[in-house]
Short mmCIF file of C-alpha atoms in Angstrom, two decimals:
data_model
loop_
_atom_site.label_atom_id
_atom_site.label_comp_id
_atom_site.label_asym_id
_atom_site.label_seq_id
_atom_site.Cartn_x
_atom_site.Cartn_y
_atom_site.Cartn_z
CA MET A 54 228.31 -75.52 119.81
CA GLU A 55 225.95 -76.35 118.07
CA THR A 56 223.00 -74.87 117.74
CA HIS A 57 218.62 -76.31 117.84
CA SER A 58 215.72 -74.08 117.14
CA ARG A 59 212.27 -75.35 116.96
CA ARG A 60 212.12 -72.78 113.93
CA SER A 61 214.25 -72.46 111.61
CA LEU A 62 216.73 -70.56 111.56
CA ASP A 63 216.17 -70.86 107.56
CA ASN A 64 213.21 -68.92 108.39
CA LYS A 65 213.02 -65.07 107.30
CA ASP A 66 211.44 -64.44 110.74
CA SER A 67 214.21 -66.86 112.52
CA SER A 68 215.47 -63.82 113.96
CA ILE A 69 212.90 -63.05 116.08
CA ALA A 70 212.51 -66.71 116.87
CA ASN A 71 212.20 -66.89 120.74
CA GLU A 72 213.38 -70.39 122.20
CA TYR A 73 216.22 -72.46 120.74
CA GLU A 74 218.30 -75.78 122.11
CA VAL A 75 221.70 -75.93 123.12
CA ARG A 76 224.26 -77.65 123.57
CA VAL A 77 227.59 -77.74 125.27
CA ARG A 78 230.40 -80.24 125.87
CA SER A 79 230.28 -79.63 129.10
CA ARG A 80 228.98 -77.76 131.74
CA HIS A 81 232.45 -76.77 132.94
CA HIS A 82 233.36 -76.08 129.78
CA ASN A 83 234.68 -72.18 128.95
CA TYR A 84 231.42 -69.91 128.22
CA ASN A 85 232.70 -67.03 126.55
CA THR A 86 233.04 -68.78 123.52
CA ILE A 87 229.66 -68.57 123.47
CA CYS A 88 229.20 -65.47 126.28
CA ASP A 89 229.34 -62.03 125.14
CA SER A 90 231.91 -60.99 128.77
CA ASP A 91 234.62 -63.10 130.71
CA LEU A 92 232.99 -62.97 133.33
CA MET A 93 229.63 -63.43 132.82
CA ASP A 94 228.47 -66.62 133.84
CA ILE A 95 226.12 -68.88 132.03
CA THR A 96 224.34 -70.13 134.82
CA GLN A 97 223.13 -66.57 135.83
CA GLU A 98 223.06 -63.86 132.84
CA PRO A 99 223.60 -67.01 128.80
CA ARG A 100 224.09 -64.85 125.20
CA VAL A 101 223.90 -67.12 122.44
CA SER A 102 225.12 -66.27 119.23
CA ILE A 103 223.12 -67.58 117.02
CA GLY A 104 224.27 -66.04 113.58
CA GLY A 105 226.39 -62.94 112.39
CA ASN A 106 225.83 -60.44 115.84
CA GLN A 107 223.02 -61.28 116.64
CA GLN A 108 222.62 -62.31 119.88
CA VAL A 109 220.07 -63.72 122.95
CA ARG A 110 219.59 -63.84 126.49
CA PHE A 111 218.43 -67.19 127.80
CA HIS A 112 217.33 -68.68 131.05
CA ILE A 113 217.74 -72.51 131.65
CA VAL A 114 215.20 -75.09 131.68
CA GLU A 115 215.55 -78.46 133.74
CA ASP A 116 215.10 -80.53 131.31
CA ASN A 117 213.99 -84.01 132.71
CA SER A 118 213.83 -86.51 129.49
CA LYS A 119 217.88 -84.72 129.15
CA ARG A 120 218.82 -85.46 133.04
CA SER A 121 220.45 -88.83 132.43
CA ASN A 122 223.24 -86.54 129.81
CA PRO A 123 225.61 -84.26 131.92
CA ASP A 124 226.76 -82.12 128.57
CA TYR A 125 223.45 -81.87 127.27
CA ILE A 126 220.97 -77.88 128.80
CA CYS A 127 217.98 -75.85 127.51
CA LEU A 128 217.96 -73.17 127.27
CA ILE A 129 215.04 -70.89 126.07
CA SER A 130 214.88 -67.00 125.03
CA ASP A 131 213.58 -64.82 127.23
CA SER A 132 214.32 -61.45 125.50
CA SER A 133 210.15 -60.53 124.01
CA ASP A 134 211.60 -57.55 122.79
CA ASN A 135 211.89 -59.52 119.21
CA GLN A 136 208.77 -60.20 119.14
CA LEU A 137 207.15 -58.26 117.35
CA PRO A 138 203.28 -56.41 118.94
CA THR A 139 199.97 -58.16 118.32
CA TRP A 140 197.68 -55.39 117.38
CA LYS A 141 194.88 -54.64 119.54
CA THR A 142 191.13 -55.48 117.96
CA TYR A 143 188.46 -54.84 120.57
CA LEU A 144 188.54 -50.85 119.12
CA TYR A 145 187.90 -52.38 115.56
CA GLN A 146 185.41 -55.07 116.54
CA LEU A 147 182.70 -51.98 118.56
CA GLN A 148 183.61 -49.71 115.20
CA ASN A 149 181.37 -52.52 113.64
CA GLU A 150 179.42 -52.80 116.45
CA ALA A 151 178.30 -49.13 115.85
CA PRO A 152 174.83 -48.23 114.99
CA LYS A 153 174.19 -47.56 110.50
CA PRO A 154 173.00 -44.38 109.83
CA LYS A 155 169.63 -44.25 109.14
CA LEU A 156 168.47 -41.35 106.96
CA LEU A 157 164.31 -40.34 107.36
CA LYS A 158 162.59 -39.44 104.05
CA CYS A 159 160.98 -35.90 104.25
CA THR A 160 157.58 -37.14 103.17
CA LYS A 161 156.53 -33.06 102.37
CA ASP A 162 157.40 -31.50 100.21
CA GLN A 163 160.19 -28.27 100.90
CA PRO A 164 160.21 -26.00 98.12
CA ASN A 165 162.84 -23.80 100.67
CA ARG A 166 165.06 -26.47 101.19
CA PRO A 167 168.23 -25.90 100.49
CA THR A 168 170.35 -27.22 97.29
CA TYR A 169 173.22 -28.83 99.43
CA TYR A 170 170.45 -31.02 102.15
CA GLY A 171 168.53 -33.72 99.76
CA ASP A 172 165.69 -36.15 102.00
CA GLU A 173 167.09 -36.09 104.63
CA TYR A 174 166.02 -32.16 105.37
CA HIS A 175 162.21 -31.60 106.79
CA GLY A 176 162.06 -28.06 106.70
CA LEU A 177 160.53 -26.17 109.60
CA ILE A 178 159.00 -28.54 112.17
CA LEU A 179 159.12 -28.41 116.30
CA ARG A 180 161.99 -30.28 118.01
CA GLU A 181 158.96 -32.58 119.82
CA GLU A 182 157.72 -33.72 116.39
CA ALA A 183 162.04 -34.30 115.56
CA GLU A 184 161.94 -36.68 118.48
CA ASP A 185 158.33 -39.08 117.70
CA ILE A 186 159.69 -39.38 114.40
CA LEU A 187 163.06 -40.48 114.94
CA ALA A 188 162.10 -42.02 118.74
CA GLN A 189 159.73 -44.79 115.12
CA GLY A 190 162.53 -44.96 112.66
CA GLY A 191 165.11 -46.05 116.30
CA ASP A 192 168.76 -46.39 116.89
CA GLY A 193 170.80 -44.77 113.78
CA SER A 194 167.71 -42.92 112.47
CA TYR A 195 168.72 -38.90 112.16
CA LEU A 196 166.82 -36.13 109.99
CA VAL A 197 167.81 -32.37 109.47
CA ARG A 198 165.12 -29.69 110.51
CA ARG A 199 164.89 -25.86 110.31
CA SER A 200 165.61 -23.91 113.80
CA ASP A 201 163.14 -21.93 114.12
CA ARG A 202 165.86 -18.99 116.71
CA ALA A 203 167.73 -18.43 113.86
CA PRO A 204 166.94 -17.82 109.83
CA GLN A 205 169.26 -20.00 108.15
CA ALA A 206 169.91 -22.29 110.70
CA PHE A 207 170.10 -26.00 111.38
CA THR A 208 169.47 -28.76 113.41
CA LEU A 209 171.01 -32.38 113.17
CA ALA A 210 168.91 -35.12 115.41
CA ILE A 211 170.65 -38.15 115.21
CA ARG A 212 169.05 -40.96 118.06
CA PHE A 213 170.82 -42.81 120.01
CA ASP A 214 170.80 -45.71 122.51
CA ASN A 215 166.88 -45.09 122.89
CA GLN A 216 168.51 -41.26 122.78
CA THR A 217 167.76 -37.49 120.34
CA LYS A 218 170.78 -35.91 120.27
CA ASN A 219 170.66 -32.18 118.66
CA TYR A 220 173.30 -30.89 117.71
CA LYS A 221 173.66 -27.17 115.29
CA LEU A 222 174.69 -28.22 111.41
CA TYR A 223 176.76 -26.20 109.74
CA TYR A 224 178.05 -25.98 105.51
CA ASP A 225 180.57 -23.30 103.99
CA GLY A 226 181.16 -26.60 101.24
CA LEU A 227 181.11 -29.24 103.55
CA HIS A 228 179.43 -30.19 106.33
CA TYR A 229 180.12 -30.55 110.26
CA VAL A 230 178.78 -29.88 113.70
CA GLY A 231 182.81 -29.82 114.67
CA GLU A 232 186.37 -29.54 113.59
CA LYS A 233 185.74 -32.22 111.46
CA ARG A 234 184.66 -31.39 108.16
CA PHE A 235 181.99 -34.07 106.06
CA GLU A 236 181.44 -34.24 102.44
CA THR A 237 178.30 -34.87 102.69
CA VAL A 238 175.67 -35.55 106.03
CA GLU A 239 175.74 -39.51 106.03
CA GLN A 240 178.99 -39.64 106.68
CA LEU A 241 179.11 -37.77 109.70
CA VAL A 242 176.47 -39.11 111.11
CA GLU A 243 177.97 -42.45 110.31
CA ASP A 244 181.40 -41.09 111.82
CA GLY A 245 179.37 -39.66 114.80
CA LEU A 246 177.21 -43.27 115.80
CA ILE A 247 181.07 -45.03 115.33
CA HIS A 248 181.81 -42.24 117.94
CA PHE A 249 178.89 -41.91 120.26
CA TYR A 250 178.96 -46.54 120.56
CA ILE A 251 182.67 -46.59 121.05
CA GLU A 252 182.93 -43.80 123.90
CA SER A 253 179.38 -44.70 125.64
CA ARG A 254 180.78 -49.07 125.78
CA ALA A 255 184.53 -48.35 125.97
CA ALA A 256 185.51 -45.21 128.19
CA ASP A 257 187.21 -46.37 130.16
CA TYR A 258 189.37 -48.40 128.01
CA ILE A 259 189.98 -45.04 126.03
CA ALA A 260 191.30 -43.19 129.41
CA SER A 261 193.93 -45.72 129.51
CA LEU A 262 195.08 -45.99 126.26
CA SER A 263 197.83 -44.56 126.13
CA ASP A 264 198.46 -44.61 129.51
CA THR A 265 198.98 -47.98 129.89
CA SER A 266 200.74 -48.38 126.94
CA ASN A 267 205.01 -49.28 126.71
CA TYR A 268 206.91 -47.35 124.66
CA ALA A 269 209.45 -50.02 124.85
CA GLN A 270 207.17 -52.17 123.41
CA SER A 271 205.26 -49.94 120.81
CA PRO A 272 204.83 -51.59 117.35
CA TYR A 273 206.99 -48.17 116.21
CA LEU A 274 209.54 -48.90 118.22
CA ALA A 275 209.45 -52.83 117.29
CA TYR A 276 209.94 -52.53 113.30
CA SER A 277 212.55 -49.66 113.40
CA VAL A 278 214.39 -51.99 116.16
CA LYS A 279 213.97 -55.43 113.58
CA LYS A 280 214.06 -52.51 110.32
CA LYS A 281 217.96 -51.58 112.10
CA ARG A 282 218.73 -54.73 112.55
CA LEU A 283 218.47 -56.10 108.97
CA GLN A 284 219.86 -53.27 107.82
CA LYS A 285 222.75 -53.80 109.90
CA SER A 286 223.31 -57.73 109.32
CA ARG A 287 223.28 -56.70 105.33
CA LYS A 288 226.15 -54.21 105.98
CA ASN A 289 227.92 -56.96 107.69
CA ALA A 290 227.05 -59.39 105.48
CA ALA A 291 228.35 -56.95 102.83
CA HIS A 292 231.44 -56.58 105.08
CA HIS A 293 232.14 -60.26 105.29
CA ARG A 294 232.63 -61.31 101.77
CA VAL A 295 235.58 -58.94 101.00
CA ASP A 296 237.98 -60.79 100.23
CA ALA A 297 239.99 -61.13 103.31
CA SER A 298 243.68 -61.32 101.48
CA GLN A 299 242.92 -57.50 100.07
CA LEU A 300 241.68 -56.98 103.31
CA VAL A 301 245.17 -57.30 105.37
CA THR A 302 247.25 -55.87 103.00
CA GLY A 303 245.25 -53.01 102.79
CA GLN A 304 244.40 -52.70 106.00
CA GLN A 305 246.97 -50.47 107.50
CA GLU A 306 246.81 -48.24 104.46
CA LEU A 307 242.39 -47.67 104.66
CA VAL A 308 242.79 -46.84 108.35
CA SER A 309 245.44 -44.70 108.41
CA SER A 310 243.39 -42.23 105.06
CA THR A 311 239.81 -42.78 105.95
CA THR A 312 241.68 -41.92 110.26
CA ASP A 313 243.88 -38.62 107.70
CA LEU A 314 240.52 -37.60 105.88
CA ASP A 315 238.19 -38.39 109.59
CA GLU A 316 240.68 -35.29 111.03
CA GLU A 317 241.02 -32.88 108.03
CA ASP A 318 237.10 -32.53 107.97
CA GLY A 319 236.55 -32.59 112.00
CA THR A 320 233.79 -35.43 112.03
CA ASP A 321 233.03 -38.49 113.40
CA MET A 322 231.89 -40.28 110.14
CA ASP A 323 231.05 -42.86 112.39
CA VAL A 324 228.63 -42.01 114.58
CA ASP A 325 225.43 -43.15 114.88
CA VAL A 326 222.87 -40.98 113.15
CA SER A 327 219.50 -43.15 114.67
CA ILE A 328 220.76 -42.21 118.30
CA PHE A 329 219.89 -38.06 117.75
CA GLU A 330 217.34 -36.49 118.94
CA LYS A 331 213.93 -35.23 117.19
CA PRO A 332 210.58 -35.07 117.98
CA HIS A 333 208.18 -35.63 115.70
CA VAL A 334 205.51 -33.34 113.82
CA PHE A 335 201.62 -34.70 114.12
CA LYS A 336 199.27 -33.67 112.10
CA THR A 337 195.81 -34.72 111.79
CA GLN A 338 195.44 -37.23 109.36
CA ASN A 339 192.37 -38.63 107.89
CA PHE A 340 193.08 -42.00 107.00
CA ILE A 341 191.89 -43.96 104.79
CA GLY A 342 191.23 -47.42 105.33
CA LEU A 343 191.96 -49.41 108.85
CA HIS A 344 195.14 -48.17 111.02
CA TRP A 345 196.71 -49.41 113.58
CA CYS A 346 198.36 -46.90 116.51
CA ASP A 347 202.02 -47.22 116.75
CA PHE A 348 202.02 -46.36 120.62
CA CYS A 349 198.82 -48.59 122.02
CA ALA A 350 198.76 -51.11 119.15
CA ASN A 351 194.82 -50.09 119.17
CA PHE A 352 192.83 -50.20 116.59
CA MET A 353 192.11 -45.52 115.46
CA TRP A 354 188.46 -45.51 115.81
CA GLY A 355 185.80 -43.16 112.67
CA LEU A 356 185.09 -42.26 109.44
CA ILE A 357 188.38 -39.19 109.43
CA ALA A 358 190.49 -37.64 111.26
CA GLN A 359 191.72 -40.95 113.31
CA GLY A 360 194.49 -39.43 114.76
CA SER A 361 197.98 -38.00 114.09
CA LYS A 362 200.55 -39.01 111.88
CA CYS A 363 204.13 -37.51 111.01
CA GLN A 364 204.90 -35.44 108.24
CA ASP A 365 208.63 -37.11 109.02
CA CYS A 366 208.25 -40.71 109.99
CA GLY A 367 204.87 -41.87 109.47
CA PHE A 368 204.65 -42.77 112.57
CA GLU A 369 200.71 -42.87 113.22
CA ALA A 370 198.56 -42.34 116.75
CA HIS A 371 195.28 -41.56 118.05
CA LYS A 372 195.84 -37.51 119.45
CA LYS A 373 196.66 -38.08 122.95
CA CYS A 374 198.98 -41.13 122.58
CA SER A 375 201.37 -38.26 119.85
CA GLU A 376 200.93 -36.75 122.42
CA ARG A 377 203.18 -38.73 125.64
CA VAL A 378 205.92 -39.43 122.06
CA PRO A 379 209.36 -39.23 123.16
CA ASN A 380 211.53 -37.10 120.34
CA ASP A 381 213.75 -39.96 118.59
CA CYS A 382 211.47 -39.39 115.42
CA MET A 383 213.21 -41.85 112.28
CA PRO A 384 212.84 -40.10 109.15
CA ASP A 385 211.84 -41.74 106.20
CA ILE A 386 212.81 -40.17 103.04
CA LYS A 387 210.04 -40.85 101.65
CA PHE A 388 208.57 -38.49 103.85
CA VAL A 389 210.68 -35.71 103.74
CA LYS A 390 209.47 -33.88 100.01
CA SER A 391 212.25 -31.59 99.73
CA ILE A 392 215.49 -31.55 100.68
CA PHE A 393 216.77 -27.90 100.54
CA GLY A 394 214.09 -26.34 103.40
CA ALA A 395 213.83 -29.02 105.97
CA ASP A 396 215.18 -29.83 109.68
CA LEU A 397 218.57 -30.27 109.36
CA THR A 398 218.09 -33.06 111.76
CA THR A 399 215.28 -34.39 109.31
CA VAL A 400 217.91 -34.62 106.65
CA ILE A 401 220.62 -36.79 108.52
CA LYS A 402 218.47 -39.41 109.53
CA ALA A 403 215.90 -39.56 106.89
CA LEU A 404 219.88 -41.04 104.01
CA LYS A 405 221.36 -42.24 107.65
CA THR A 406 224.59 -40.06 107.11
CA PRO A 407 226.65 -37.74 109.24
CA LEU A 408 226.52 -34.66 106.48
CA PRO A 409 223.55 -33.14 104.78
CA LEU A 410 224.42 -34.85 101.67
CA VAL A 411 223.76 -31.35 100.04
CA VAL A 412 227.07 -29.91 102.37
CA GLU A 413 229.16 -32.85 102.14
CA ARG A 414 229.09 -33.00 98.01
CA CYS A 415 229.38 -29.84 97.77
CA VAL A 416 232.45 -28.33 99.78
CA LYS A 417 234.91 -32.20 98.19
CA GLU A 418 233.47 -30.37 94.89
CA ILE A 419 235.26 -26.81 95.80
CA GLU A 420 238.37 -28.00 98.00
CA SER A 421 238.60 -30.88 94.52
CA ARG A 422 238.64 -27.78 92.14
CA GLY A 423 238.35 -24.54 94.00
CA MET A 424 239.94 -22.87 96.43
CA GLU A 425 242.25 -21.38 94.98
CA ALA A 426 239.77 -19.21 92.75
CA GLU A 427 239.92 -15.50 93.31
CA GLY A 428 236.62 -13.89 95.47
CA LEU A 429 235.77 -17.66 96.54
CA TYR A 430 232.28 -17.33 98.03
CA ARG A 431 232.14 -14.04 97.81
CA VAL A 432 230.88 -13.86 93.56
CA ALA A 433 227.53 -15.84 92.81
CA GLY A 434 227.07 -17.91 90.84
CA LEU A 435 224.36 -18.18 88.13
CA HIS A 436 221.52 -17.78 89.56
CA ASP A 437 219.85 -20.63 87.53
CA ASP A 438 222.20 -23.21 87.21
CA VAL A 439 221.89 -22.59 91.07
CA GLU A 440 217.95 -23.93 90.57
CA GLU A 441 219.06 -26.57 88.51
CA ILE A 442 220.69 -27.64 91.07
CA ARG A 443 219.46 -27.23 93.85
CA MET A 444 215.74 -29.44 92.06
CA SER A 445 218.65 -31.49 91.33
CA PHE A 446 219.25 -33.27 94.49
CA ASP A 447 215.60 -32.77 96.07
CA ARG A 448 214.99 -34.86 92.98
CA ASP A 449 217.56 -37.05 92.72
CA CYS A 450 219.69 -36.72 95.78
CA GLU A 451 223.23 -38.10 95.70
CA LYS A 452 223.42 -39.12 92.51
CA ALA A 453 222.76 -34.94 90.88
CA ASP A 454 225.33 -34.12 88.89
CA ILE A 455 227.46 -31.23 89.92
CA THR A 456 231.20 -32.25 88.98
CA SER A 457 233.10 -29.60 86.09
CA GLY A 458 231.89 -31.54 83.48
CA LYS A 459 228.01 -29.87 84.15
CA TYR A 460 228.76 -27.13 85.97
CA GLU A 461 232.05 -25.32 84.94
CA ASP A 462 232.38 -22.18 87.67
CA ILE A 463 232.78 -23.36 90.99
CA ASN A 464 230.97 -20.31 92.28
CA THR A 465 227.69 -22.13 91.32
CA ILE A 466 228.31 -24.86 93.54
CA THR A 467 229.68 -22.33 96.98
CA SER A 468 225.91 -20.52 95.43
CA VAL A 469 224.61 -23.93 96.45
CA LEU A 470 225.97 -24.49 99.41
CA LYS A 471 224.74 -21.11 100.59
CA LEU A 472 221.89 -21.25 99.75
CA TYR A 473 221.34 -24.91 101.51
CA PHE A 474 222.40 -23.17 104.79
CA ARG A 475 219.98 -19.91 104.44
CA LEU A 476 216.36 -22.17 103.45
CA LEU A 477 217.16 -24.05 106.78
CA PRO A 478 214.26 -23.59 108.88
CA ILE A 479 216.45 -24.03 112.07
CA PRO A 480 219.96 -21.97 111.47
CA LEU A 481 222.68 -23.86 111.64
CA ILE A 482 223.88 -22.00 114.95
CA THR A 483 220.39 -22.17 116.38
CA PHE A 484 217.77 -19.36 118.34
CA GLU A 485 219.00 -20.74 121.59
CA SER A 486 223.09 -20.85 120.74
CA TYR A 487 223.35 -17.79 119.32
CA ARG A 488 222.31 -15.54 122.40
CA LYS A 489 224.97 -16.98 124.89
CA ILE A 490 227.41 -16.68 121.50
CA ILE A 491 226.45 -12.84 121.24
CA GLN A 492 226.70 -12.66 124.39
CA GLY A 493 230.00 -14.14 124.45
CA MET A 494 231.36 -11.27 122.08
CA ASN A 495 230.35 -8.74 124.24
CA GLN A 496 233.35 -9.73 126.29
CA GLU A 497 236.12 -8.03 127.02
CA SER A 498 239.20 -10.92 126.62
CA LYS A 499 239.94 -12.98 124.56
CA LYS A 500 239.39 -16.27 127.11
CA ASP A 501 235.98 -14.72 128.46
CA LYS A 502 234.63 -15.29 124.17
CA VAL A 503 236.03 -18.59 123.85
CA THR A 504 234.13 -19.77 126.84
CA PHE A 505 230.66 -18.38 125.72
CA LEU A 506 231.16 -19.80 122.69
CA ARG A 507 232.03 -23.27 124.15
CA GLU A 508 228.67 -22.76 126.05
CA GLY A 509 227.43 -21.82 122.77
CA LEU A 510 228.40 -24.84 120.81
CA ALA A 511 227.54 -26.95 123.72
CA MET A 512 223.65 -25.84 123.22
CA LEU A 513 223.68 -27.23 119.52
CA PRO A 514 221.68 -30.39 118.81
CA PRO A 515 224.19 -33.37 117.10
CA ALA A 516 223.51 -32.89 113.78
CA HIS A 517 224.25 -28.95 114.01
CA TYR A 518 227.70 -29.35 116.29
CA GLN A 519 228.97 -32.69 113.36
CA THR A 520 227.98 -30.17 110.52
CA LEU A 521 229.13 -25.72 112.10
CA LYS A 522 232.34 -28.63 112.76
CA TYR A 523 232.64 -29.86 108.96
CA LEU A 524 232.04 -26.67 107.82
CA VAL A 525 234.71 -24.81 110.16
CA ASN A 526 237.33 -26.77 108.82
CA HIS A 527 236.41 -26.19 105.35
CA LEU A 528 237.01 -22.42 105.63
CA VAL A 529 239.78 -22.85 106.99
CA ARG A 530 240.96 -24.72 105.28
CA VAL A 531 240.20 -22.16 101.96
CA SER A 532 241.57 -19.14 103.88
CA GLU A 533 245.43 -21.01 104.53
CA HIS A 534 245.07 -20.43 100.00
CA LYS A 535 244.17 -16.59 100.42
CA ALA A 536 246.85 -15.45 98.56
CA LYS A 537 245.34 -16.59 95.55
CA ASN A 538 241.62 -17.04 96.50
CA MET A 539 241.67 -12.67 98.55
CA MET A 540 239.00 -15.11 101.50
CA THR A 541 240.90 -14.31 104.70
CA THR A 542 238.84 -15.35 107.97
CA ASP A 543 237.80 -11.55 107.53
CA ASN A 544 235.52 -11.31 104.80
CA LEU A 545 234.55 -15.25 104.96
CA ALA A 546 233.54 -14.12 108.77
CA ILE A 547 231.40 -11.71 106.40
CA VAL A 548 229.97 -13.82 103.55
CA PHE A 549 229.07 -16.84 106.31
CA ALA A 550 227.59 -14.40 109.06
CA PRO A 551 224.17 -13.63 107.58
CA THR A 552 224.09 -17.77 107.22
CA LEU A 553 224.88 -19.68 109.57
CA MET A 554 223.25 -16.95 112.16
CA ARG A 555 220.02 -15.15 112.60
CA SER A 556 218.23 -13.03 114.98
CA PRO A 557 215.54 -14.60 117.61
CA ASP A 558 214.53 -11.03 117.46
CA SER A 559 211.95 -9.23 115.33
CA ASP A 560 213.22 -5.98 115.71
CA PRO A 561 215.33 -5.08 112.74
CA MET A 562 216.63 -2.42 114.43
CA LEU A 563 218.27 -5.69 117.26
CA ASN A 564 218.48 -7.39 114.60
CA LEU A 565 220.86 -4.52 112.03
CA MET A 566 223.08 -4.13 115.58
CA SER A 567 224.00 -8.11 115.62
CA VAL A 568 225.87 -7.60 112.28
CA GLY A 569 228.82 -7.12 113.71
CA ALA A 570 229.06 -9.39 117.11
CA GLU A 571 227.61 -12.26 113.77
CA GLN A 572 231.35 -10.95 112.54
CA LYS A 573 233.40 -11.54 115.41
CA ALA A 574 231.40 -14.16 115.70
CA VAL A 575 232.59 -16.59 112.79
CA GLU A 576 235.29 -15.01 111.98
CA MET A 577 236.56 -16.61 115.97
CA LEU A 578 234.75 -19.47 114.52
CA LEU A 579 237.67 -19.41 111.96
CA SER A 580 240.85 -18.63 113.78
CA CYS A 581 239.71 -20.46 117.73
CA ASN A 582 238.25 -23.73 115.66
CA LYS A 583 240.82 -25.62 117.70
CA GLU A 584 239.70 -24.05 120.95
CA LEU A 585 236.66 -24.36 120.82
CA PHE A 586 235.91 -27.23 118.82
CA LEU A 587 236.94 -30.46 121.35
CA LYS A 588 234.53 -33.57 120.84
#
């Protein structure tokens, strides 16, 4: 098969090229070589490989210039999801058209003028007098006057569309008339004029921003998908550079060792963590410079508090648009302030690992040199060393050194692992699962207890389930050395119950009454792990 593109495939944007011509040997050729399914007919829904694992859907286009050649067909991509979105500039243009603030200086001396006001302060004047002054200044003109209704009450008067708008003006170190706060009155007026102008000229357009937008075609999703494809392409390229002879001779051993590792750890190391559901953490943001909404691709107007930004992935959106974004946050490690104390799913998705880095590193270190240490997990490590490792993980991530050369005491590593679980904002066994699991501990028969425990585990988010399964299997292996480390499943349950579970109730008496049930639950997780973790 020969593939020709109207754009060079060597170009860095070839992954979004949308027109290709494909020459094949015959219309009756077996298209399995270029299609992704034996049952797929190229005349119905063809897919042609362009490079690596990339496939693009095409449809057949009549080409009269080549009608005489029966071996030639022209295929044009009809997939638009490969194309990056176009940012919409309508609202940006409106913001540029908005009237600019014009300060109307007071020509009279104002001896009692507050120190935080300047020449815009006109003292005690009537509302009608202020309106006459502003009418002469035209749109965008403004002044501040003292109100006669209450002492130390001030009014900001702004002229817009040949009308005067009056607002109570406040100062607490910053100037404000509503929720937004500004360093100067001029900035407040400029922001107000922008909103007046855009909302009066494009009210219907603004009202329909989030309703008419398609998240599947949003800039955030488009760029995220493109980034994923690039990472996958690089990963595949690196994989294909492996020497073929080494791959063949070592294949059986590699598969065997990998399978043993996965079975031993109880974790699916090939899981795609990007599909784990995670809500965005939106907060109102003061954007510096020009910014566009990652949901609707429209400009975010105003000077401050123009929209919201996700603290974990950087998604920027209008406040109304942010309310319609699904729970598919794709965290970026540069937005995660620390590993300890961060949400478990956030860390896993940010680092693109099936397990939290701290958990995997600590468990492997413990199993390599500390399984027979007496009082493992019960004896605490040195506080200063624990804090040093915590800061090292927060600062250096996978480069943190926890080897025996630097930290000889294995209890320091076990203390770090327990600290990580204690600092999780949502405990490893979540509040939703907690109630179901504790309810199960009140059942009479073991069969009913197992049933309730399974139901509770099924309620865990994927990241929590994977990590708990990995940890439980590790603790089971620890208990197998109980003759030397003195850590039975009962002892391990006493240590880990308060670390893995937290009651959602605020009543301390209820929490105290639940301690026994929590320990029984963790002990049962260890003793019945093969019955409970079925997937």
